[in-house]
Amino acid sequence: MRATVLYAAGDVRVEDRPDPTVQAPTDAVVRVVRACVCGSDLHPYHSMPASEHGRTMGHEFVGVVEEVGADVTTVQRGDVVIAPFAWFDNTCEFCREGLTTSCLHGGFFSGTQAEAVRVPQADGTLVKAPVGEDSALLPSLLTLSDVLITGHHAAVTAGVDARTSVTVIGDGAVGLLAVMAAKRLGAEQIVLMGRHVARTDLGREFGATDVVAERGEEGVAKVLELTGGRGTHTVLECVGHLPAYEQAVGTVRAGGVISRVGVPQYESAPVGFDSLFGRNVTLTGGPGAQRPYIEELLPDVLEGRIEPGRVFDRTVGLDETPEAYRAMDQREALKVLVRP
Amino acid sequence: MRATVLYAAGDVRVEDRPDPTVQAPTDAVVRVVRACVCGSDLHPYHSMPASEHGRTMGHEFVGVVEEVGADVTTVQRGDVVIAPFAWFDNTCEFCREGLTTSCLHGGFFSGTQAEAVRVPQADGTLVKAPVGEDSALLPSLLTLSDVLITGHHAAVTAGVDARTSVTVIGDGAVGLLAVMAAKRLGAEQIVLMGRHVARTDLGREFGATDVVAERGEEGVAKVLELTGGRGTHTVLECVGHLPAYEQAVGTVRAGGVISRVGVPQYESAPVGFDSLFGRNVTLTGGPGAQRPYIEELLPDVLEGRIEPGRVFDRTVGLDETPEAYRAMDQREALKVLVRP
């Protein structure tokens, strides 16, 4: 099959790789119908050291089940399925608590920008979608693989509700869908920090009440101005770079919560008296590939109450994924859909 | 009056300072009946650069009101009162939410290891205790000034309840009272990390089910052993040094909460994928001088259901506070009561 492989920063290739097969009785093989490029794919695209064998890329997909192992009972050949960006058995103690990213028998996908993918723990991981493989809902369903559930995770872990004001940092797909998620959970003031007008305009349609284009101290000052000098009860950090973290610290209200869902590109950050401790600020978040979110959000997508697929503004074939990376990196595209 | 002043690391003196007076109509002057030395006082005792005028020390006290400003209505001359280690108006938007340490008109005490103290925002800050100034309950009441409410804050912000396992890091007074608070909130497994047997023995009496004397990686391994390799749902970090933070990261269960109440002696710390993010660990905590805690815990102290004053294992007169610092620093005393 054809698959997308990153060999070094900036060096994306599409090449032949062995077809995936059922290796364990709990596996499924899924033919990818839609995949996409994620903001987090841009991190290795910027920084990965050269690698002889490369790294297969992508962790989001909607597909059709091609083959299942002997123990798989919840999906069968021909089903249209969604998977979050992690696999899990959905039965271990962490899965039962809803924290499927910490499954004792789980892991994270890498290699879905391809014609097919092996899905371990298929019963736990795959969620059947009652649509055909030509459904107009596929882009929105694909956001349940990562960007919508990740934005939702930020809002949920931050405790967003009707009483909380919200700052969303980042106007990538996750940031925009964090706006959507915060709105869906009842937030009335949602400040979106981002400087790409086409994106922040979409953010306004998703529910942002204010947009702050400035960054750094200037951006923080604007958010404080919008909130009577206090900052917002919650800050959803959807970028992953240290300056975004610092913006979060600057814009959060005393006693408030910063939830991070952008994969941190740093290990250490300020957490001392002046940044978090003195004002009783809580730092939370992490990978949001929790299966219960898909089950919670799927009806809203199927019934058209939300249309998160609007974050896709370009579609390419599988052989064009290098161009998809380039366009997203250059901010020419917000999020690129890949049709293998 | 006599007051305790720190002039440099290790240089504690007791000397004459001007008597405090009512300066604003919302002030009270309180004669200190009991004060004490805090583990957090040892931080400047270790590291404060030399200072010409010195810094008056102490932030915990029980006292008797001597004089009140014209606007003070809730306490009067002769009342026995407790104050947390911060002052606040108890009417601003943060106070109304219970976050009195972020009061818009508040601050932190410094100078209660003295014969008297000026209390700004007396109506908001002072809580009347229905006891005489010779009550045997004074030591326990004094813990409502800091160490008990701080331990309670750790347990509350971490979300301790009957379903959560708990690790408490630190066998100082705050750590031991965090054990008491966790027990009071229903926790069934409470692992106390500390290596001073007299202290950890008291911790067992307060509710610790396990004691781990080892530190660092060895200590983490022991906690994991006690918890089926998972760590505990909550970790209450009651020290403030970076190695204690690292122990917290090592002992917290995926999806769990670290609450810090030891004043951080560092500004940056690991918060990236491997420490907090990847496992969806939440970091919370901060100063715990929240008035609602005093109101919640006071009945338990008055009715003898808890006896937090047992953390005091030595009493000195005001002129002996330098010796109190030395004894606590040398771990000869757990917590020293000061009787001016």
XYZ file of C-alpha atoms in Angstrom:
680
model
C 0.000 0.000 0.000
C 0.935 3.679 -0.243
C 1.817 5.433 3.006
C 3.147 8.786 4.133
C 6.607 8.684 5.655
C 8.635 11.462 7.283
C 12.380 11.050 6.840
C 13.586 14.291 8.370
C 12.318 17.779 9.119
C 10.584 18.951 5.964
C 11.110 15.650 4.106
C 7.730 13.972 3.617
C 7.447 11.142 1.078
C 4.666 8.849 -0.054
C 5.911 5.372 -0.767
C 5.082 1.694 -0.823
C 4.938 -0.074 2.480
C 3.742 -3.627 3.279
C -0.023 -4.020 3.510
C -1.177 -4.217 7.114
C -2.449 -7.618 8.260
C -4.274 -9.055 11.225
C -1.484 -10.041 13.629
C -3.434 -10.662 16.809
C -6.971 -12.050 17.175
C -8.052 -8.655 18.566
C -6.783 -6.736 15.493
C -8.718 -5.315 12.602
C -7.448 -4.022 9.297
C -9.234 -0.885 8.164
C -9.126 0.646 4.705
C -8.692 4.380 5.174
C -11.442 6.425 3.534
C -10.439 9.803 4.970
C -7.313 10.843 6.837
C -5.826 14.252 7.498
C -2.790 16.198 8.626
C -2.716 17.412 12.219
C -1.108 20.461 13.756
C 0.869 18.069 15.919
C 2.279 16.419 12.746
C 3.968 19.752 12.107
C 6.108 19.389 15.244
C 8.231 16.518 13.828
C 7.913 18.150 10.394
C 9.856 21.030 11.944
C 12.299 19.181 14.103
C 12.692 15.465 13.384
C 16.336 14.415 12.950
C 17.089 12.493 9.748
C 16.027 8.857 9.987
C 17.107 6.047 7.683
C 13.795 4.178 7.767
C 11.512 7.112 8.332
C 8.420 7.387 10.465
C 4.961 6.619 9.103
C 2.722 9.577 9.737
C -0.848 10.383 10.720
C -3.129 9.370 13.558
C -6.605 10.376 12.355
C -8.868 8.331 10.101
C -12.325 7.214 9.147
C -12.368 3.925 7.321
C -14.071 0.716 6.320
C -13.299 -2.539 8.097
C -11.594 -4.960 5.694
C -10.707 -7.840 7.970
C -11.055 -8.696 11.656
C -9.250 -11.098 13.965
C -10.983 -14.105 15.472
C -11.789 -12.361 18.766
C -13.292 -9.183 17.326
C -17.045 -9.035 17.897
C -18.227 -5.404 17.767
C -17.319 -4.539 14.166
C -17.279 -6.517 10.974
C -16.117 -6.302 7.399
C -17.820 -3.434 5.630
C -18.558 -1.289 8.703
C -17.672 2.396 8.506
C -15.668 3.144 11.631
C -13.994 6.001 13.464
C -11.037 5.634 15.796
C -9.563 8.177 18.127
C -5.816 8.696 17.836
C -5.105 5.986 20.407
C -6.050 2.331 20.646
C -7.228 0.644 23.851
C -9.092 -2.384 25.085
C -11.893 -0.330 26.694
C -12.034 -2.860 29.549
C -8.999 -2.131 31.784
C -9.274 -0.075 34.948
C -8.272 3.169 33.206
C -10.617 2.596 30.263
C -13.487 1.933 32.660
C -12.798 5.378 34.146
C -12.921 6.873 30.657
C -9.154 7.507 30.443
C -8.591 5.377 27.361
C -5.279 7.103 26.572
C -3.855 5.366 29.659
C -5.130 1.915 28.707
C -2.909 -0.821 30.074
C -2.932 -2.450 26.620
C -3.024 0.644 24.460
C -0.901 2.925 22.367
C -1.010 5.838 19.942
C -1.542 5.522 16.186
C 1.194 6.561 13.815
C 0.668 5.768 10.161
C -2.930 6.522 9.188
C -2.022 8.802 6.265
C -2.021 5.634 4.231
C -4.314 3.337 2.302
C -4.918 1.058 5.235
C -4.119 0.697 8.907
C -3.858 -2.129 11.416
C -6.003 -1.383 14.471
C -4.985 -3.250 17.628
C -7.729 -3.830 20.225
C -10.349 -3.270 17.546
C -13.325 -3.945 19.832
C -12.179 -1.287 22.263
C -10.949 1.224 19.730
C -13.332 1.325 16.786
C -16.646 3.145 16.939
C -19.149 2.247 14.254
C -20.641 5.198 12.365
C -24.069 4.562 10.824
C -23.191 6.167 7.480
C -22.004 5.089 4.084
C -18.432 5.578 2.939
C -19.550 8.382 0.649
C -21.400 10.293 3.378
C -21.178 14.086 3.364
C -20.637 13.793 7.102
C -17.217 12.156 6.727
C -15.215 15.363 7.367
C -17.119 16.065 10.570
C -16.863 12.423 11.624
C -13.115 12.593 10.991
C -12.793 15.365 13.587
C -13.960 12.833 16.179
C -10.647 11.120 15.539
C -8.731 13.979 17.115
C -9.362 17.684 16.726
C -12.931 17.832 18.043
C -12.413 15.405 20.914
C -9.157 17.174 21.751
C -10.858 20.569 21.894
C -13.657 18.998 23.905
C -11.110 17.446 26.275
C -9.624 20.885 26.895
C -13.036 22.318 27.712
C -14.127 19.382 29.870
C -10.934 19.122 31.913
C -10.926 22.898 32.418
C -14.456 22.630 33.788
C -16.081 24.907 31.220
C -19.764 25.544 31.845
C -22.241 28.392 31.663
C -20.522 30.235 34.535
C -16.978 30.152 33.177
C -15.327 32.616 30.885
C -12.898 31.034 28.453
C -9.740 31.995 26.595
C -8.746 29.723 23.719
C -5.106 30.051 22.662
C -4.459 29.041 19.080
C -6.483 29.328 15.885
C -5.575 25.935 14.470
C -8.244 23.291 14.064
C -8.006 22.228 17.716
C -8.342 25.816 18.942
C -11.354 26.469 16.730
C -13.021 23.252 17.861
C -12.177 24.074 21.485
C -14.262 27.199 20.862
C -17.058 24.997 19.514
C -16.780 22.663 22.495
C -16.794 25.528 25.013
C -19.853 27.013 23.338
C -21.563 23.612 23.369
C -20.885 23.348 27.124
C -22.570 26.691 27.699
C -19.743 29.230 27.952
C -20.915 32.773 27.280
C -17.612 34.615 26.945
C -15.080 32.923 24.686
C -11.973 34.901 23.769
C -10.071 33.406 20.847
C -6.379 34.317 20.571
C -5.228 33.951 16.993
C -3.970 36.152 14.206
C -5.174 34.484 11.007
C -8.349 36.334 10.103
C -9.921 33.581 8.011
C -9.482 31.213 10.944
C -10.653 33.560 13.655
C -13.671 34.410 11.490
C -14.559 30.716 11.525
C -13.909 30.802 15.264
C -16.497 33.544 15.610
C -18.984 31.367 13.746
C -18.162 28.538 16.146
C -18.900 30.755 19.157
C -15.961 33.060 19.908
C -17.289 36.314 21.359
C -13.965 38.141 21.142
C -10.826 37.742 19.055
C -7.391 38.900 20.182
C -4.845 38.952 17.380
C -1.946 40.198 19.520
C 0.460 37.736 21.080
C 2.714 37.729 24.128
C 2.381 40.521 26.681
C 0.329 42.629 24.311
C -2.139 39.785 23.807
C -2.336 39.145 27.534
C -3.061 42.842 28.134
C -5.931 42.692 25.631
C -7.508 39.684 27.307
C -7.206 41.355 30.708
C -8.855 44.424 29.227
C -11.761 42.283 28.018
C -12.194 40.708 31.448
C -12.065 43.619 33.857
C -8.406 42.978 34.579
C -9.065 39.497 35.907
C -8.419 37.032 33.092
C -10.762 34.162 32.317
C -11.784 31.283 34.577
C -10.451 28.810 32.056
C -7.762 28.905 29.410
C -7.612 26.232 26.722
C -4.034 26.058 25.413
C -4.236 24.500 21.951
C -0.736 25.115 20.600
C 1.973 23.357 22.579
C 4.789 25.908 22.435
C 6.170 27.660 25.511
C 5.003 31.165 24.511
C 1.438 29.812 24.349
C 1.864 28.393 27.851
C 3.102 31.775 29.032
C 0.063 33.427 27.449
C -2.107 30.957 29.318
C -0.464 31.877 32.623
C -0.981 35.543 31.835
C -4.633 35.268 30.886
C -5.963 32.886 33.534
C -7.964 34.294 36.422
C -6.850 33.628 40.014
C -8.302 30.285 41.067
C -8.775 29.353 37.421
C -7.708 26.444 35.249
C -5.321 26.145 32.327
C -5.970 23.060 30.232
C -3.325 22.120 27.716
C -4.103 19.943 24.731
C -1.390 21.107 22.339
C 1.388 18.536 22.707
C 4.035 20.396 24.773
C 7.208 21.015 22.817
C 9.007 21.776 26.089
C 9.614 19.747 29.205
C 10.021 22.440 31.875
C 7.899 25.539 32.326
C 7.171 28.130 35.025
C 4.948 26.711 37.775
C 6.217 28.620 40.825
C 4.708 31.221 43.119
C 4.434 33.943 40.479
C 3.036 31.812 37.669
C 0.640 29.198 39.096
C 1.030 28.656 42.831
C 0.446 32.097 44.331
C -2.891 32.496 42.563
C -4.065 28.910 43.033
C -4.099 28.249 39.297
C -4.668 24.649 38.208
C -2.841 23.109 35.247
C -4.550 20.169 33.585
C -5.059 18.506 30.210
C -3.246 15.940 28.125
C -4.075 13.653 25.208
C -7.822 13.674 24.594
C -8.359 10.384 22.761
C -10.997 9.233 25.223
C -13.605 6.941 23.701
C -16.513 8.314 25.760
C -16.112 11.669 24.028
C -16.794 10.066 20.638
C -19.911 8.436 21.977
C -21.028 11.753 23.496
C -20.354 13.878 20.427
C -21.329 11.489 17.633
C -25.082 12.165 17.871
C -24.485 15.926 17.596
C -22.499 15.334 14.412
C -24.958 12.829 12.921
C -27.917 15.069 13.623
C -26.149 18.153 12.294
C -26.195 20.181 15.516
C -22.483 20.851 15.072
C -20.446 20.895 11.897
C -16.814 20.543 13.000
C -15.778 19.330 9.549
C -15.772 22.969 8.473
C -12.169 23.155 9.699
C -11.090 21.301 6.547
C -10.366 23.858 3.848
C -8.433 21.728 1.384
C -8.530 18.138 0.137
C -5.672 16.199 -1.427
C -5.052 12.691 -2.656
C -2.661 10.462 -0.757
C 0.233 11.143 -3.119
C -0.092 14.849 -2.344
C 0.427 14.669 1.421
C 3.853 16.385 1.156
C 2.012 19.364 -0.311
C -0.543 19.152 2.509
C 2.236 19.453 5.095
C 3.755 22.381 3.262
C 0.463 24.211 2.930
C -0.405 23.770 6.604
C 3.079 24.740 7.679
C 2.872 27.899 5.549
C -0.585 28.612 7.000
C -2.032 28.470 3.489
C -4.391 25.749 4.692
C -6.048 25.376 8.075
C -6.445 21.618 7.928
C -6.022 19.332 4.953
C -8.195 16.296 4.310
C -6.501 13.332 2.657
C -8.493 10.981 0.410
C -6.454 7.837 -0.224
C 6.861 45.549 71.679
C 9.156 42.578 71.155
C 9.191 41.030 67.697
C 11.138 38.362 65.801
C 13.256 39.697 62.955
C 15.312 37.807 60.378
C 18.389 39.705 59.245
C 19.995 37.086 57.049
C 20.029 33.332 56.572
C 20.425 31.853 60.048
C 20.337 35.245 61.797
C 17.101 35.493 63.829
C 16.846 38.187 66.501
C 14.168 39.310 68.912
C 14.116 43.039 69.360
C 11.997 46.076 70.099
C 9.776 47.334 67.344
C 7.066 50.021 67.456
C 3.753 48.886 68.879
C 1.197 48.273 66.130
C -1.655 50.775 65.964
C -4.964 51.093 64.191
C -4.102 52.858 60.942
C -7.288 52.383 58.947
C -10.868 52.211 60.236
C -11.006 48.573 59.137
C -7.920 47.596 61.204
C -7.710 45.796 64.501
C -4.758 45.419 66.817
C -4.491 41.960 68.289
C -2.330 40.930 71.245
C -0.702 37.636 70.288
C -1.452 34.835 72.746
C 0.088 32.016 70.729
C 2.247 32.120 67.615
C 4.527 29.531 66.072
C 7.286 28.856 63.579
C 6.306 27.431 60.195
C 8.185 25.135 57.863
C 7.921 27.915 55.277
C 9.765 30.262 57.686
C 12.731 27.951 57.249
C 12.993 28.827 53.548
C 14.208 32.426 54.181
C 16.044 31.125 57.266
C 18.104 29.108 54.787
C 18.455 31.560 51.972
C 17.612 35.186 52.783
C 20.354 37.609 51.739
C 21.564 39.968 54.479
C 19.169 42.859 55.058
C 19.913 46.068 56.954
C 16.446 46.472 58.448
C 15.506 42.821 58.614
C 12.162 41.169 57.970
C 9.631 40.621 60.752
C 8.713 36.973 60.851
C 5.699 34.752 61.419
C 2.234 34.519 59.918
C 0.304 32.327 62.367
C -1.395 33.498 65.563
C -4.241 33.246 67.984
C -4.785 36.402 69.970
C -7.029 38.754 71.865
C -8.426 41.860 70.241
C -6.986 44.989 71.899
C -8.366 47.749 69.734
C -10.535 48.056 66.637
C -10.977 50.730 64.010
C -14.236 52.669 63.666
C -15.592 50.459 60.878
C -14.965 47.100 62.528
C -18.191 45.420 63.588
C -17.690 41.660 63.879
C -15.078 41.546 66.655
C -14.463 43.678 69.702
C -11.904 44.264 72.409
C -11.413 41.116 74.467
C -12.467 38.592 71.811
C -10.236 35.593 71.277
C -9.612 35.414 67.531
C -7.909 33.299 64.915
C -6.639 34.576 61.603
C -5.407 32.635 58.622
C -2.046 33.658 57.244
C -3.603 36.182 54.881
C -5.919 39.124 55.403
C -8.905 39.891 53.176
C -12.154 41.819 53.132
C -14.312 38.694 52.674
C -16.620 40.683 50.402
C -14.816 41.019 47.043
C -15.563 38.726 44.111
C -12.731 36.340 44.954
C -13.628 36.197 48.645
C -17.235 35.453 47.773
C -15.949 32.436 45.830
C -13.966 31.343 48.876
C -10.574 32.275 47.411
C -9.635 34.724 50.150
C -5.921 34.534 49.291
C -6.752 36.380 46.075
C -8.753 39.132 47.801
C -8.602 42.385 45.876
C -7.802 44.178 49.149
C -5.743 41.517 50.848
C -2.213 40.457 51.627
C -0.124 37.983 53.582
C 0.897 38.398 57.218
C 4.547 38.755 58.101
C 5.348 39.603 61.699
C 3.131 37.587 64.026
C 6.008 36.111 66.049
C 5.625 39.206 68.197
C 3.668 40.576 71.119
C 1.022 42.163 68.927
C -0.024 42.470 65.322
C -1.987 44.913 63.210
C -4.747 43.108 61.304
C -5.981 44.915 58.196
C -9.551 44.124 57.052
C -10.332 42.851 60.544
C -13.981 42.067 59.795
C -13.035 39.870 56.899
C -9.975 38.295 58.412
C -10.621 37.530 62.064
C -12.685 34.547 63.154
C -13.929 34.632 66.738
C -13.177 31.516 68.791
C -15.563 30.888 71.693
C -12.809 30.061 74.177
C -10.807 31.818 76.847
C -7.227 32.892 76.327
C -6.049 30.095 78.591
C -7.981 27.360 76.747
C -6.304 24.003 76.325
C -7.556 24.143 72.731
C -5.257 27.025 71.780
C -2.628 24.838 70.067
C -5.266 23.146 67.918
C -6.935 26.475 67.192
C -3.555 27.852 66.168
C -3.293 25.210 63.430
C -6.343 26.820 61.828
C -4.050 29.748 61.145
C -2.017 27.754 58.649
C -0.923 24.149 58.925
C -4.321 22.482 59.243
C -6.073 24.648 56.659
C -3.077 24.239 54.361
C -3.168 20.454 54.643
C -6.933 20.601 54.155
C -6.475 22.805 51.083
C -4.167 20.190 49.577
C -6.731 17.463 50.165
C -9.705 19.520 48.949
C -8.070 20.826 45.779
C -6.783 17.336 44.975
C -10.347 16.059 45.256
C -9.695 13.572 48.060
C -12.710 11.491 49.002
C -13.526 7.922 49.955
C -12.627 6.649 46.478
C -9.201 8.256 46.190
C -5.901 6.852 47.331
C -3.507 9.483 48.638
C 0.241 10.016 48.880
C 1.379 12.748 51.255
C 4.916 13.991 50.638
C 6.570 15.500 53.696
C 6.391 14.713 57.396
C 6.384 18.312 58.603
C 3.327 19.719 60.340
C 1.560 20.440 57.044
C 2.200 16.918 55.755
C 0.919 15.342 58.964
C -2.188 17.512 58.941
C -2.707 16.771 55.247
C -2.908 13.154 56.392
C -5.478 14.177 59.018
C -7.445 16.152 56.413
C -7.387 13.293 53.890
C -8.592 10.880 56.553
C -11.328 13.307 57.575
C -12.474 13.478 53.932
C -12.781 9.712 53.813
C -9.593 8.466 52.157
C -8.874 4.832 52.934
C -5.309 4.486 51.671
C -2.950 7.249 52.775
C 0.754 6.744 52.098
C 2.959 9.131 54.072
C 6.436 9.779 52.674
C 8.763 10.884 55.447
C 11.818 9.617 57.222
C 11.546 10.963 60.763
C 10.057 8.115 62.746
C 8.580 10.214 65.560
C 6.763 12.257 62.942
C 5.590 9.417 60.779
C 4.380 7.643 63.935
C 2.183 10.671 64.625
C 1.166 10.512 60.969
C -0.009 6.948 61.503
C -2.106 8.132 64.427
C -3.564 10.821 62.188
C -4.560 8.221 59.590
C -1.588 7.202 57.447
C -2.010 3.577 56.400
C 1.522 3.235 55.014
C 4.798 5.025 55.600
C 7.584 5.219 53.034
C 10.872 6.426 54.474
C 12.810 6.226 51.210
C 13.145 9.293 48.997
C 13.692 9.894 45.298
C 13.422 6.991 42.882
C 13.593 4.475 45.699
C 10.679 6.138 47.451
C 8.679 6.305 44.238
C 9.288 2.590 43.666
C 7.956 1.821 47.157
C 4.772 3.803 46.581
C 4.226 2.081 43.245
C 4.720 -1.255 44.997
C 2.021 -0.318 47.506
C -0.400 0.647 44.750
C -0.184 -2.198 42.260
C 2.271 -0.236 40.132
C -0.222 2.559 39.513
C 0.535 5.321 42.002
C -2.176 7.107 43.971
C -5.104 9.114 42.622
C -3.923 12.148 44.554
C -0.559 13.362 45.787
C -0.356 16.116 48.389
C 3.049 17.799 48.061
C 3.746 19.469 51.424
C 7.421 20.409 51.104
C 8.086 22.907 48.309
C 11.449 21.694 47.031
C 11.948 20.355 43.513
C 12.815 16.780 44.585
C 9.447 16.632 46.369
C 7.748 17.765 43.161
C 9.584 15.059 41.265
C 8.432 12.495 43.827
C 4.897 13.727 43.278
C 5.198 13.231 39.531
C 6.559 9.742 40.122
C 3.859 8.648 42.545
C 0.715 10.052 40.937
C -1.579 7.717 39.071
C -2.451 8.430 35.419
C -5.407 10.807 35.393
C -4.598 11.814 38.955
C -3.965 15.103 40.726
C -0.885 16.583 42.382
C -1.749 19.338 44.822
C 1.105 21.476 46.059
C 0.879 23.434 49.275
C 4.559 23.651 50.175
C 5.655 27.065 48.895
C 7.670 26.222 45.754
C 11.338 27.080 46.113
C 11.711 26.802 42.329
C 10.098 28.608 39.444
C 10.342 26.058 36.620
C 9.653 22.346 36.827
C 8.929 19.447 34.463
C 5.390 19.610 33.056
C 5.879 18.076 29.604
C 4.704 14.884 27.943
C 6.664 12.527 30.186
C 5.875 14.199 33.500
C 2.294 15.514 33.464
C 0.819 15.816 29.984
C 1.064 12.302 28.572
C -0.747 10.790 31.540
C -3.335 13.562 31.939
C -2.029 14.499 35.373
C -3.445 17.663 36.937
C -1.308 20.068 38.973
C -3.156 22.239 41.459
C -2.782 23.852 44.883
C -1.441 27.113 46.233
C -1.784 29.151 49.415
C -4.574 27.700 51.552
C -5.530 30.659 53.736
C -9.177 30.450 52.749
C -11.555 31.643 55.435
C -14.273 29.055 54.678
C -11.880 26.311 55.770
C -11.626 27.821 59.266
C -15.383 27.959 59.518
C -15.630 24.348 58.319
C -12.934 22.948 60.607
C -13.502 25.003 63.767
C -16.398 22.879 65.070
C -14.308 19.705 64.722
C -11.570 21.316 66.804
C -13.912 22.782 69.416
C -15.747 19.499 69.842
C -12.526 17.498 69.994
C -13.140 15.332 66.926
C -9.674 16.226 65.693
C -6.633 17.288 67.683
C -4.278 18.946 65.194
C -2.436 20.782 67.990
C -0.540 17.549 68.591
C 1.930 18.694 65.953
C 3.430 21.101 68.512
C 6.160 19.298 70.385
C 7.936 22.232 72.014
C 6.979 25.595 73.483
C 9.221 28.631 73.864
C 8.852 32.209 75.038
C 9.124 35.014 72.502
C 12.746 35.732 73.343
C 13.608 32.156 72.447
C 12.366 32.166 68.844
C 15.944 31.988 67.476
C 16.256 28.676 69.305
C 12.882 27.584 67.870
C 14.162 28.176 64.340
C 17.358 26.291 65.084
C 15.506 23.327 66.602
C 13.079 23.058 63.700
C 15.849 23.435 61.155
C 17.824 20.664 62.869
C 14.671 18.512 62.968
C 14.920 18.395 66.766
C 11.419 19.845 66.938
C 8.490 19.208 64.615
C 6.744 22.514 65.265
C 7.446 25.050 67.972
C 4.758 27.022 69.760
C 5.671 30.559 70.796
C 4.067 32.120 73.891
C 4.758 35.838 73.889
